[in-house]
Structures are given as structure tokens and as C-alpha cells.
mmCIF file with all atom_site columns, C-alpha atoms in Angstrom:
data_model
loop_
_atom_site.group_PDB
_atom_site.id
_atom_site.type_symbol
_atom_site.label_atom_id
_atom_site.label_alt_id
_atom_site.label_comp_id
_atom_site.label_asym_id
_atom_site.label_entity_id
_atom_site.label_seq_id
_atom_site.pdbx_PDB_ins_code
_atom_site.Cartn_x
_atom_site.Cartn_y
_atom_site.Cartn_z
_atom_site.occupancy
_atom_site.B_iso_or_equiv
_atom_site.pdbx_formal_charge
_atom_site.auth_seq_id
_atom_site.auth_comp_id
_atom_site.auth_asym_id
_atom_site.auth_atom_id
_atom_site.pdbx_PDB_model_num
ATOM 1   C CA . UNK T 1 1   ? 0.000   0.000  0.000   1.00 49.00 ? 858  UNK T CA 1
ATOM 2   C CA . UNK T 1 2   ? 1.298   3.458  -0.887  1.00 52.00 ? 859  UNK T CA 1
ATOM 3   C CA . UNK T 1 3   ? 1.632   5.649  2.151   1.00 54.00 ? 860  UNK T CA 1
ATOM 4   C CA . UNK T 1 4   ? 2.406   9.166  1.081   1.00 52.00 ? 861  UNK T CA 1
ATOM 5   C CA . UNK T 1 5   ? 3.290   12.083 3.284   1.00 57.00 ? 862  UNK T CA 1
ATOM 6   C CA . UNK T 1 6   ? 1.454   14.356 0.864   1.00 52.00 ? 863  UNK T CA 1
ATOM 7   C CA . UNK T 1 7   ? -2.032  15.076 2.357   1.00 52.00 ? 864  UNK T CA 1
ATOM 8   C CA . UNK T 1 8   ? -3.516  15.454 -1.143  1.00 50.00 ? 865  UNK T CA 1
ATOM 9   C CA . UNK T 1 9   ? -2.497  11.972 -2.223  1.00 51.00 ? 866  UNK T CA 1
ATOM 10  C CA . UNK T 1 10  ? -5.104  9.349  -1.375  1.00 53.00 ? 867  UNK T CA 1
ATOM 11  C CA . UNK T 1 11  ? -4.027  5.977  -0.135  1.00 56.00 ? 868  UNK T CA 1
ATOM 12  C CA . UNK T 1 12  ? -3.920  3.520  -2.965  1.00 52.00 ? 869  UNK T CA 1
ATOM 13  C CA . UNK T 1 13  ? -3.539  -0.274 -2.967  1.00 55.00 ? 870  UNK T CA 1
ATOM 14  C CA . UNK T 1 14  ? -1.263  0.035  -6.025  1.00 52.00 ? 871  UNK T CA 1
ATOM 15  C CA . UNK T 1 15  ? 2.056   1.865  -5.772  1.00 55.00 ? 872  UNK T CA 1
ATOM 16  C CA . UNK T 1 16  ? 2.004   5.148  -7.736  1.00 60.00 ? 873  UNK T CA 1
ATOM 17  C CA . UNK T 1 17  ? 4.963   4.078  -9.893  1.00 66.00 ? 874  UNK T CA 1
ATOM 18  C CA . UNK T 1 18  ? 2.966   1.181  -11.359 1.00 70.00 ? 875  UNK T CA 1
ATOM 19  C CA . UNK T 1 19  ? -0.059  3.254  -12.424 1.00 73.00 ? 876  UNK T CA 1
ATOM 20  C CA . UNK T 1 20  ? 0.307   4.358  -16.046 1.00 78.00 ? 877  UNK T CA 1
ATOM 21  C CA . UNK T 1 21  ? -0.759  7.890  -16.836 1.00 77.00 ? 878  UNK T CA 1
ATOM 22  C CA . UNK T 1 22  ? -3.215  7.932  -19.712 1.00 81.00 ? 879  UNK T CA 1
ATOM 23  C CA . UNK T 1 23  ? -4.202  11.258 -21.196 1.00 80.00 ? 880  UNK T CA 1
ATOM 24  C CA . UNK T 1 24  ? -7.830  11.199 -22.239 1.00 79.00 ? 881  UNK T CA 1
ATOM 25  C CA . UNK T 1 25  ? -8.521  12.351 -25.799 1.00 79.00 ? 882  UNK T CA 1
ATOM 26  C CA . UNK T 1 26  ? -9.917  15.842 -26.196 1.00 79.00 ? 883  UNK T CA 1
ATOM 27  C CA . UNK T 1 27  ? -13.527 16.161 -27.184 1.00 78.00 ? 884  UNK T CA 1
ATOM 28  C CA . UNK T 1 28  ? -13.642 17.002 -30.850 1.00 79.00 ? 885  UNK T CA 1
ATOM 29  C CA . UNK T 1 29  ? -15.796 19.954 -31.760 1.00 78.00 ? 886  UNK T CA 1
ATOM 30  C CA . UNK T 1 30  ? -17.984 19.226 -34.766 1.00 81.00 ? 887  UNK T CA 1
ATOM 31  C CA . UNK T 1 31  ? -16.945 21.128 -37.876 1.00 84.00 ? 888  UNK T CA 1
ATOM 32  C CA . UNK T 1 32  ? -18.613 24.471 -38.440 1.00 87.00 ? 889  UNK T CA 1
ATOM 33  C CA . UNK T 1 33  ? -21.396 24.716 -40.956 1.00 88.00 ? 890  UNK T CA 1
ATOM 34  C CA . UNK T 1 34  ? -19.589 27.691 -42.524 1.00 87.00 ? 891  UNK T CA 1
ATOM 35  C CA . UNK T 1 35  ? -15.801 27.112 -42.589 1.00 84.00 ? 892  UNK T CA 1
ATOM 36  C CA . UNK T 1 36  ? -14.712 30.741 -42.747 1.00 84.00 ? 893  UNK T CA 1
ATOM 37  C CA . UNK T 1 37  ? -11.121 31.753 -43.391 1.00 84.00 ? 894  UNK T CA 1
ATOM 38  C CA . UNK T 1 38  ? -11.186 35.146 -41.765 1.00 85.00 ? 895  UNK T CA 1
ATOM 39  C CA . UNK T 1 39  ? -13.344 37.917 -40.347 1.00 88.00 ? 896  UNK T CA 1
ATOM 40  C CA . UNK T 1 40  ? -13.111 41.058 -42.461 1.00 89.00 ? 897  UNK T CA 1
ATOM 41  C CA . UNK T 1 41  ? -12.566 43.746 -39.834 1.00 88.00 ? 898  UNK T CA 1
ATOM 42  C CA . UNK T 1 42  ? -9.916  46.085 -38.507 1.00 83.00 ? 899  UNK T CA 1
ATOM 43  C CA . UNK T 1 43  ? -10.802 45.806 -34.818 1.00 87.00 ? 900  UNK T CA 1
ATOM 44  C CA . UNK T 1 44  ? -13.457 44.103 -32.705 1.00 90.00 ? 901  UNK T CA 1
ATOM 45  C CA . UNK T 1 45  ? -16.824 43.787 -34.441 1.00 93.00 ? 902  UNK T CA 1
ATOM 46  C CA . UNK T 1 46  ? -19.624 45.090 -32.186 1.00 92.00 ? 903  UNK T CA 1
ATOM 47  C CA . UNK T 1 47  ? -23.089 43.659 -32.837 1.00 93.00 ? 904  UNK T CA 1
ATOM 48  C CA . UNK T 1 48  ? -26.471 43.819 -31.146 1.00 94.00 ? 905  UNK T CA 1
ATOM 49  C CA . UNK T 1 49  ? -27.551 40.826 -29.066 1.00 93.00 ? 906  UNK T CA 1
ATOM 50  C CA . UNK T 1 50  ? -31.160 42.035 -29.001 1.00 91.00 ? 907  UNK T CA 1
ATOM 51  C CA . UNK T 1 51  ? -33.457 40.049 -26.726 1.00 92.00 ? 908  UNK T CA 1
ATOM 52  C CA . UNK T 1 52  ? -32.231 36.683 -27.988 1.00 93.00 ? 909  UNK T CA 1
ATOM 53  C CA . UNK T 1 53  ? -31.226 34.189 -25.260 1.00 94.00 ? 910  UNK T CA 1
ATOM 54  C CA . UNK T 1 54  ? -27.435 33.835 -24.987 1.00 93.00 ? 911  UNK T CA 1
ATOM 55  C CA . UNK T 1 55  ? -27.575 30.069 -25.603 1.00 92.00 ? 912  UNK T CA 1
ATOM 56  C CA . UNK T 1 56  ? -29.141 30.533 -29.027 1.00 94.00 ? 913  UNK T CA 1
ATOM 57  C CA . UNK T 1 57  ? -26.577 33.161 -30.019 1.00 95.00 ? 914  UNK T CA 1
ATOM 58  C CA . UNK T 1 58  ? -23.708 31.047 -28.733 1.00 93.00 ? 915  UNK T CA 1
ATOM 59  C CA . UNK T 1 59  ? -24.938 27.992 -30.628 1.00 93.00 ? 916  UNK T CA 1
ATOM 60  C CA . UNK T 1 60  ? -25.205 29.982 -33.867 1.00 95.00 ? 917  UNK T CA 1
ATOM 61  C CA . UNK T 1 61  ? -21.786 31.624 -33.605 1.00 94.00 ? 918  UNK T CA 1
ATOM 62  C CA . UNK T 1 62  ? -20.015 28.411 -32.557 1.00 93.00 ? 919  UNK T CA 1
ATOM 63  C CA . UNK T 1 63  ? -21.767 25.744 -34.609 1.00 92.00 ? 920  UNK T CA 1
ATOM 64  C CA . UNK T 1 64  ? -22.761 27.668 -37.711 1.00 93.00 ? 921  UNK T CA 1
ATOM 65  C CA . UNK T 1 65  ? -20.011 30.286 -38.039 1.00 93.00 ? 922  UNK T CA 1
ATOM 66  C CA . UNK T 1 66  ? -17.266 28.298 -36.297 1.00 91.00 ? 923  UNK T CA 1
ATOM 67  C CA . UNK T 1 67  ? -16.136 31.054 -33.915 1.00 93.00 ? 924  UNK T CA 1
ATOM 68  C CA . UNK T 1 68  ? -14.617 30.320 -30.509 1.00 93.00 ? 925  UNK T CA 1
ATOM 69  C CA . UNK T 1 69  ? -16.495 31.534 -27.427 1.00 93.00 ? 926  UNK T CA 1
ATOM 70  C CA . UNK T 1 70  ? -14.516 33.704 -25.005 1.00 93.00 ? 927  UNK T CA 1
ATOM 71  C CA . UNK T 1 71  ? -15.322 34.328 -21.366 1.00 89.00 ? 928  UNK T CA 1
ATOM 72  C CA . UNK T 1 72  ? -16.651 37.824 -20.694 1.00 84.00 ? 929  UNK T CA 1
ATOM 73  C CA . UNK T 1 73  ? -16.722 39.828 -17.454 1.00 85.00 ? 930  UNK T CA 1
ATOM 74  C CA . UNK T 1 74  ? -19.592 41.965 -18.713 1.00 86.00 ? 931  UNK T CA 1
ATOM 75  C CA . UNK T 1 75  ? -22.999 40.443 -17.834 1.00 85.00 ? 932  UNK T CA 1
ATOM 76  C CA . UNK T 1 76  ? -24.978 41.165 -21.026 1.00 89.00 ? 933  UNK T CA 1
ATOM 77  C CA . UNK T 1 77  ? -22.146 40.535 -23.451 1.00 93.00 ? 934  UNK T CA 1
ATOM 78  C CA . UNK T 1 78  ? -21.025 37.535 -25.481 1.00 94.00 ? 935  UNK T CA 1
ATOM 79  C CA . UNK T 1 79  ? -17.544 37.455 -27.002 1.00 95.00 ? 936  UNK T CA 1
ATOM 80  C CA . UNK T 1 80  ? -16.270 35.262 -29.819 1.00 95.00 ? 937  UNK T CA 1
ATOM 81  C CA . UNK T 1 81  ? -12.979 35.013 -31.640 1.00 93.00 ? 938  UNK T CA 1
ATOM 82  C CA . UNK T 1 82  ? -11.683 33.736 -34.954 1.00 91.00 ? 939  UNK T CA 1
ATOM 83  C CA . UNK T 1 83  ? -7.948  33.911 -35.497 1.00 87.00 ? 940  UNK T CA 1
ATOM 84  C CA . UNK T 1 84  ? -7.045  37.353 -34.122 1.00 87.00 ? 941  UNK T CA 1
ATOM 85  C CA . UNK T 1 85  ? -10.392 39.099 -34.637 1.00 92.00 ? 942  UNK T CA 1
ATOM 86  C CA . UNK T 1 86  ? -13.128 39.371 -32.014 1.00 93.00 ? 943  UNK T CA 1
ATOM 87  C CA . UNK T 1 87  ? -16.885 39.626 -32.327 1.00 94.00 ? 944  UNK T CA 1
ATOM 88  C CA . UNK T 1 88  ? -18.775 41.092 -29.379 1.00 94.00 ? 945  UNK T CA 1
ATOM 89  C CA . UNK T 1 89  ? -22.559 40.881 -28.999 1.00 94.00 ? 946  UNK T CA 1
ATOM 90  C CA . UNK T 1 90  ? -24.023 43.266 -26.448 1.00 94.00 ? 947  UNK T CA 1
ATOM 91  C CA . UNK T 1 91  ? -27.532 43.990 -25.222 1.00 92.00 ? 948  UNK T CA 1
ATOM 92  C CA . UNK T 1 92  ? -26.563 47.665 -24.830 1.00 92.00 ? 949  UNK T CA 1
ATOM 93  C CA . UNK T 1 93  ? -25.934 47.923 -28.572 1.00 90.00 ? 950  UNK T CA 1
ATOM 94  C CA . UNK T 1 94  ? -29.280 48.646 -30.210 1.00 90.00 ? 951  UNK T CA 1
ATOM 95  C CA . UNK T 1 95  ? -28.089 49.216 -33.789 1.00 91.00 ? 952  UNK T CA 1
ATOM 96  C CA . UNK T 1 96  ? -28.088 46.183 -36.084 1.00 91.00 ? 953  UNK T CA 1
ATOM 97  C CA . UNK T 1 97  ? -24.544 45.415 -37.195 1.00 93.00 ? 954  UNK T CA 1
ATOM 98  C CA . UNK T 1 98  ? -22.749 43.638 -40.014 1.00 94.00 ? 955  UNK T CA 1
ATOM 99  C CA . UNK T 1 99  ? -20.280 40.755 -39.865 1.00 94.00 ? 956  UNK T CA 1
ATOM 100 C CA . UNK T 1 100 ? -18.264 39.858 -42.975 1.00 94.00 ? 957  UNK T CA 1
ATOM 101 C CA . UNK T 1 101 ? -16.570 36.494 -43.388 1.00 93.00 ? 958  UNK T CA 1
ATOM 102 C CA . UNK T 1 102 ? -14.425 35.245 -46.261 1.00 91.00 ? 959  UNK T CA 1
ATOM 103 C CA . UNK T 1 103 ? -14.679 31.675 -47.526 1.00 90.00 ? 960  UNK T CA 1
ATOM 104 C CA . UNK T 1 104 ? -12.990 29.528 -50.128 1.00 86.00 ? 961  UNK T CA 1
ATOM 105 C CA . UNK T 1 105 ? -15.900 27.481 -51.452 1.00 86.00 ? 962  UNK T CA 1
ATOM 106 C CA . UNK T 1 106 ? -19.278 29.119 -51.081 1.00 88.00 ? 963  UNK T CA 1
ATOM 107 C CA . UNK T 1 107 ? -20.878 26.483 -53.331 1.00 88.00 ? 964  UNK T CA 1
ATOM 108 C CA . UNK T 1 108 ? -20.101 23.856 -50.662 1.00 90.00 ? 965  UNK T CA 1
ATOM 109 C CA . UNK T 1 109 ? -21.676 25.943 -47.886 1.00 91.00 ? 966  UNK T CA 1
ATOM 110 C CA . UNK T 1 110 ? -24.994 26.822 -49.565 1.00 92.00 ? 967  UNK T CA 1
ATOM 111 C CA . UNK T 1 111 ? -26.455 23.263 -49.518 1.00 93.00 ? 968  UNK T CA 1
ATOM 112 C CA . UNK T 1 112 ? -25.545 22.991 -45.815 1.00 93.00 ? 969  UNK T CA 1
ATOM 113 C CA . UNK T 1 113 ? -27.400 26.243 -45.119 1.00 93.00 ? 970  UNK T CA 1
ATOM 114 C CA . UNK T 1 114 ? -30.466 24.905 -46.950 1.00 94.00 ? 971  UNK T CA 1
ATOM 115 C CA . UNK T 1 115 ? -30.414 21.647 -44.964 1.00 94.00 ? 972  UNK T CA 1
ATOM 116 C CA . UNK T 1 116 ? -30.075 23.624 -41.694 1.00 92.00 ? 973  UNK T CA 1
ATOM 117 C CA . UNK T 1 117 ? -32.991 25.832 -42.851 1.00 94.00 ? 974  UNK T CA 1
ATOM 118 C CA . UNK T 1 118 ? -30.949 29.017 -42.646 1.00 94.00 ? 975  UNK T CA 1
ATOM 119 C CA . UNK T 1 119 ? -32.311 31.480 -45.183 1.00 94.00 ? 976  UNK T CA 1
ATOM 120 C CA . UNK T 1 120 ? -29.832 33.408 -47.324 1.00 94.00 ? 977  UNK T CA 1
ATOM 121 C CA . UNK T 1 121 ? -29.776 35.565 -50.417 1.00 94.00 ? 978  UNK T CA 1
ATOM 122 C CA . UNK T 1 122 ? -27.144 35.078 -53.081 1.00 91.00 ? 979  UNK T CA 1
ATOM 123 C CA . UNK T 1 123 ? -25.556 38.262 -54.432 1.00 86.00 ? 980  UNK T CA 1
ATOM 124 C CA . UNK T 1 124 ? -23.494 38.361 -57.643 1.00 75.00 ? 981  UNK T CA 1
ATOM 125 C CA . UNK T 1 125 ? -21.282 41.405 -57.978 1.00 69.00 ? 982  UNK T CA 1
ATOM 126 C CA . UNK T 1 126 ? -18.328 42.665 -60.038 1.00 65.00 ? 983  UNK T CA 1
ATOM 127 C CA . UNK T 1 127 ? -18.853 40.536 -63.149 1.00 66.00 ? 984  UNK T CA 1
ATOM 128 C CA . UNK T 1 128 ? -18.607 37.183 -61.407 1.00 65.00 ? 985  UNK T CA 1
ATOM 129 C CA . UNK T 1 129 ? -15.200 37.643 -59.808 1.00 71.00 ? 986  UNK T CA 1
ATOM 130 C CA . UNK T 1 130 ? -16.722 37.164 -56.406 1.00 77.00 ? 987  UNK T CA 1
ATOM 131 C CA . UNK T 1 131 ? -19.891 35.723 -54.954 1.00 84.00 ? 988  UNK T CA 1
ATOM 132 C CA . UNK T 1 132 ? -21.604 36.757 -51.746 1.00 90.00 ? 989  UNK T CA 1
ATOM 133 C CA . UNK T 1 133 ? -24.367 35.309 -49.650 1.00 92.00 ? 990  UNK T CA 1
ATOM 134 C CA . UNK T 1 134 ? -26.255 37.430 -47.166 1.00 94.00 ? 991  UNK T CA 1
ATOM 135 C CA . UNK T 1 135 ? -28.008 35.977 -44.141 1.00 94.00 ? 992  UNK T CA 1
ATOM 136 C CA . UNK T 1 136 ? -29.343 37.157 -40.801 1.00 94.00 ? 993  UNK T CA 1
ATOM 137 C CA . UNK T 1 137 ? -28.236 35.715 -37.509 1.00 95.00 ? 994  UNK T CA 1
ATOM 138 C CA . UNK T 1 138 ? -30.756 35.189 -34.651 1.00 95.00 ? 995  UNK T CA 1
ATOM 139 C CA . UNK T 1 139 ? -30.427 38.756 -33.264 1.00 95.00 ? 996  UNK T CA 1
ATOM 140 C CA . UNK T 1 140 ? -31.042 40.278 -36.699 1.00 94.00 ? 997  UNK T CA 1
ATOM 141 C CA . UNK T 1 141 ? -27.461 41.270 -37.544 1.00 96.00 ? 998  UNK T CA 1
ATOM 142 C CA . UNK T 1 142 ? -26.376 40.804 -41.159 1.00 95.00 ? 999  UNK T CA 1
ATOM 143 C CA . UNK T 1 143 ? -23.740 38.194 -41.986 1.00 95.00 ? 1000 UNK T CA 1
ATOM 144 C CA . UNK T 1 144 ? -21.997 38.466 -45.362 1.00 94.00 ? 1001 UNK T CA 1
ATOM 145 C CA . UNK T 1 145 ? -20.282 35.358 -46.663 1.00 93.00 ? 1002 UNK T CA 1
ATOM 146 C CA . UNK T 1 146 ? -17.796 36.460 -49.291 1.00 91.00 ? 1003 UNK T CA 1
ATOM 147 C CA . UNK T 1 147 ? -16.051 34.104 -51.684 1.00 87.00 ? 1004 UNK T CA 1
ATOM 148 C CA . UNK T 1 148 ? -13.301 35.581 -53.788 1.00 72.00 ? 1005 UNK T CA 1
ATOM 149 C CA . UNK T 1 149 ? -12.135 33.468 -56.665 1.00 66.00 ? 1006 UNK T CA 1
ATOM 150 C CA . UNK T 1 150 ? -8.474  32.757 -57.013 1.00 62.00 ? 1007 UNK T CA 1
ATOM 151 C CA . UNK T 1 151 ? -6.836  33.690 -60.303 1.00 55.00 ? 1008 UNK T CA 1
#
């Protein structure tokens, strides 16, 4: 029996040297519905959270847009991050905002949006060099999905 002088170590019938340490695998996050490359912004994007419950907003921004949730000290604020850009949703912000994301393959994303029953409008601009889709997130903010074709 292992008798340790450390008060935090519980007594164990097996000596500690014989117990293999096994690191449990991390839980894999399911892939985002929209695999965005980057957020088009200079600084933090500030959007309205409206009266939408935080769980619904968090689910949309994590599962659909693929952003990472950040802890926030402010009570009515949700923060998300993608690469080095932040998106902040606040109940104090009343004005509807705009979030722009760039993608590689918009044609792969559109069927997934239809299956998830997320309405969007397809916009064709500048003679077909780029394609955009416009959708609204649960709080009413606009989300532009921009695909720029490589030359």
C-alpha cells in the first residue's frame, strides 16, 4: 500500500509508480457549418444581441459560423474570436450590425445552409469575380459570406 506524506495523495492499494498515466482524448468539436477563413474587420466587431437568449446566439456563432467563445466579465455581453479578430454581442448595442466572413468554397456551404434551414440571399457582384451570400443571424445582424475566386 502506498503511504504518502502528501495530504492530497489518497491511499492507494497500487504503488504510484505502477499506475500508467493515460491522457484522455480531447472532445472534438464538430466542424462548423460555414468554414470561414477570416473575419473582415480592422478591430473588434460590435453587434447587437437584441433580446435573444445567450444560448441561441452562442450555438449559432459556434456551430454555424465556427467562432470560438470567449469568457466575458460583462454580464450582457457575449464574445467570440476567430484567429485574431473578435466579435462582441451586447444587449446595450441597439443598432443592427454587419459581420463579414471570407470563404474559399461558397458552393459547398450553400447546400448545408439549406439543410439547416438558414435562409440566405445570393448576391453576384463585379462581373462574377466574387460571390456573396447574405443571411441574418438570430439577433437580426447581417452576416456576409464572401467568396473571392483565385486567379
